[in-house]
XYZ file of C-alpha atoms in Angstrom:
214
model
C -75.694 14.263 -14.985
C -74.892 11.704 -12.305
C -71.784 11.990 -10.202
C -68.828 10.285 -11.824
C -70.127 10.794 -15.413
C -68.418 13.112 -17.903
C -69.499 14.746 -21.140
C -68.243 13.429 -24.478
C -64.845 14.889 -25.395
C -64.050 15.889 -21.831
C -60.577 14.581 -20.852
C -60.641 12.037 -18.083
C -59.425 13.529 -14.851
C -56.458 11.828 -13.260
C -57.380 10.195 -9.990
C -53.823 10.534 -8.708
C -50.776 12.448 -9.762
C -48.520 10.649 -12.228
C -45.407 9.339 -10.486
C -42.315 11.434 -11.128
C -39.580 9.195 -12.485
C -36.954 11.510 -11.048
C -38.472 11.467 -7.564
C -36.836 8.991 -5.281
C -33.733 8.626 -7.425
C -30.734 8.542 -5.178
C -28.409 11.330 -6.122
C -24.693 10.673 -6.045
C -23.113 11.353 -2.720
C -21.649 10.193 0.526
C -24.756 9.205 2.438
C -27.753 11.282 1.404
C -25.890 14.485 0.586
C -24.998 15.485 -2.960
C -21.416 14.683 -3.866
C -19.190 11.822 -4.987
C -19.753 8.227 -3.977
C -17.548 6.699 -1.318
C -15.662 4.754 -3.982
C -15.123 7.866 -6.107
C -13.871 9.836 -3.099
C -11.421 7.064 -2.204
C -10.118 6.932 -5.765
C -9.605 10.702 -5.857
C -7.631 10.723 -2.604
C -5.501 7.702 -3.448
C -4.573 9.157 -6.832
C -2.712 12.048 -5.197
C -0.968 10.323 -2.274
C 2.738 9.493 -2.394
C 2.614 6.837 0.323
C 0.064 4.266 1.542
C -2.838 5.750 3.530
C -4.358 3.888 6.485
C -8.041 2.953 6.479
C -8.563 4.887 9.716
C -7.175 8.059 8.141
C -9.401 7.702 5.092
C -12.423 7.081 7.317
C -11.702 10.235 9.315
C -11.280 12.388 6.208
C -14.463 11.067 4.582
C -16.404 10.922 7.870
C -17.477 7.343 7.271
C -17.200 4.223 9.461
C -13.894 2.432 9.080
C -15.560 -0.873 8.202
C -17.378 0.786 5.279
C -14.137 2.299 3.986
C -12.393 -1.063 4.357
C -15.131 -2.850 2.409
C -15.103 -0.194 -0.315
C -11.326 -0.439 -0.725
C -11.421 -4.206 -1.050
C -14.318 -3.941 -3.463
C -12.379 -1.520 -5.655
C -9.286 -3.735 -5.571
C -11.336 -6.751 -6.651
C -13.061 -4.704 -9.360
C -9.765 -3.518 -10.866
C -8.377 -7.058 -10.860
C -11.493 -8.548 -12.441
C -11.491 -5.881 -15.146
C -7.807 -6.425 -15.909
C -6.965 -2.747 -15.440
C -3.414 -1.507 -15.883
C -3.274 -0.569 -12.208
C -4.371 -2.177 -8.990
C -5.090 -1.126 -5.425
C -2.884 -2.793 -2.827
C -2.734 -2.863 0.950
C 0.921 -2.432 1.901
C 2.842 -1.011 4.856
C -0.340 -0.508 6.868
C -2.196 1.464 4.211
C -3.591 1.536 0.671
C -2.101 2.908 -2.529
C -2.423 2.563 -6.304
C 0.272 0.609 -8.144
C 0.797 -0.271 -11.778
C -0.067 -3.904 -12.440
C 2.843 -6.326 -12.603
C 1.944 -7.402 -16.146
C 2.524 -3.829 -17.317
C 5.936 -3.471 -15.635
C 8.034 -3.791 -18.832
C 6.167 -0.945 -20.545
C 6.261 1.267 -17.468
C 9.972 0.664 -16.995
C 10.703 1.610 -20.595
C 8.740 4.825 -20.109
C 10.272 5.975 -16.817
C 13.822 4.685 -17.130
C 14.771 6.369 -20.391
C 17.451 3.726 -20.860
C 18.817 4.037 -17.330
C 18.089 2.138 -14.172
C 19.086 2.917 -10.629
C 19.812 -0.181 -8.611
C 21.144 -0.870 -5.168
C 24.669 -2.235 -5.180
C 25.351 -5.777 -4.053
C 26.799 -4.398 -0.800
C 23.656 -2.347 -0.195
C 21.395 -5.348 -0.851
C 23.420 -7.501 1.550
C 23.313 -4.827 4.240
C 19.585 -4.259 3.759
C 18.952 -8.001 4.077
C 20.897 -8.150 7.349
C 18.926 -5.227 8.769
C 15.611 -6.692 7.598
C 16.156 -10.074 9.232
C 18.153 -9.056 12.317
C 16.533 -5.738 13.251
C 16.976 -3.774 15.350
C 20.688 -4.060 14.681
C 23.769 -1.877 15.064
C 26.292 -1.029 12.370
C 28.897 -3.121 14.168
C 26.580 -6.112 14.113
C 25.913 -5.654 10.416
C 29.664 -5.435 9.771
C 30.227 -8.632 11.793
C 27.645 -10.526 9.758
C 28.964 -9.268 6.414
C 32.618 -9.423 7.390
C 33.288 -5.914 6.119
C 32.731 -2.351 7.302
C 29.212 -1.244 6.321
C 29.074 2.341 7.602
C 28.989 3.937 4.159
C 26.360 1.533 2.888
C 24.205 2.129 5.961
C 24.339 5.881 5.350
C 23.183 5.289 1.780
C 20.250 3.129 2.908
C 19.239 5.726 5.496
C 19.475 8.493 2.884
C 17.205 6.512 0.556
C 14.663 6.049 3.330
C 14.885 2.241 3.372
C 16.472 2.095 6.840
C 15.886 4.289 9.879
C 17.209 4.665 13.418
C 15.483 2.623 16.104
C 16.966 3.872 19.371
C 20.190 2.742 21.032
C 21.497 -0.475 22.477
C 21.119 -0.337 26.298
C 24.527 -1.946 26.867
C 26.803 -0.512 24.185
C 24.787 2.676 23.491
C 25.294 1.977 19.794
C 22.643 3.318 17.440
C 20.247 0.603 16.285
C 18.651 0.441 12.856
C 15.511 -1.090 11.387
C 13.760 -1.121 8.037
C 11.245 1.651 7.370
C 7.662 1.656 6.160
C 9.068 2.790 2.806
C 10.993 -0.496 2.683
C 7.708 -2.397 3.087
C 6.093 -0.215 0.448
C 8.863 -0.810 -2.097
C 8.724 -4.571 -1.553
C 4.931 -4.649 -1.556
C 4.683 -6.133 1.944
C 2.066 -5.537 4.610
C 4.509 -6.201 7.438
C 7.783 -7.983 8.171
C 6.029 -11.309 8.703
C 5.647 -11.499 4.910
C 9.404 -11.581 4.351
C 10.416 -14.909 2.756
C 11.854 -17.588 5.014
C 15.640 -17.563 5.248
C 16.082 -21.292 5.870
C 16.303 -22.336 2.180
C 19.126 -19.830 1.622
C 21.228 -20.553 4.708
C 24.383 -22.719 4.589
C 24.392 -26.118 6.242
C 26.781 -24.903 8.972
C 24.485 -22.021 9.976
C 24.957 -22.742 13.680
C 28.731 -22.274 13.378
C 28.104 -19.132 11.361
C 25.916 -17.750 14.125
C 28.638 -18.384 16.696
C 31.300 -16.611 14.666
C 29.139 -13.501 14.223
C 28.354 -13.082 17.916
């Protein structure tokens, strides 16, 4: 029998091994190691945080380049928005955190409020606005702008974490105050530059008002 011929009924020998469908499949993992994907790892971490986490911090924890973490976060945020999920991923106060979507706010409020709602008083809102737009500012300065003593309200805002100390005035040695990162988080702002402009809400005689508060 010549080389290459086979007897009848003899199974044809395979010239090469059949390819293994499982070979070459990329297993889940960060990089080439087994484990969760970068997106899954980010989701897991952000589900348990109680304040926004910076991209640099996430990159250090996951041992990945910051630009990859940044791209993954923005990809997830876009994915949640496109899918119309009940939550979204926002960049606020220098970090990232999950929030319930605005469209779902009425249902969430009914669930967590149980018929009650804690609000800042009008005095607290006025004081917080003065601090936000005039910071760093002393209690005396806040009182001058509002025309009423604001010490008690300032203590309340500090206790709630919305306002914090920011050193002392070099001339009067009075304690200065500024808004905190928690303030940015609660308002959904990245930084103070995103505060709305005051001009539309100011009286026409704003210059005289400024003089009387100095």
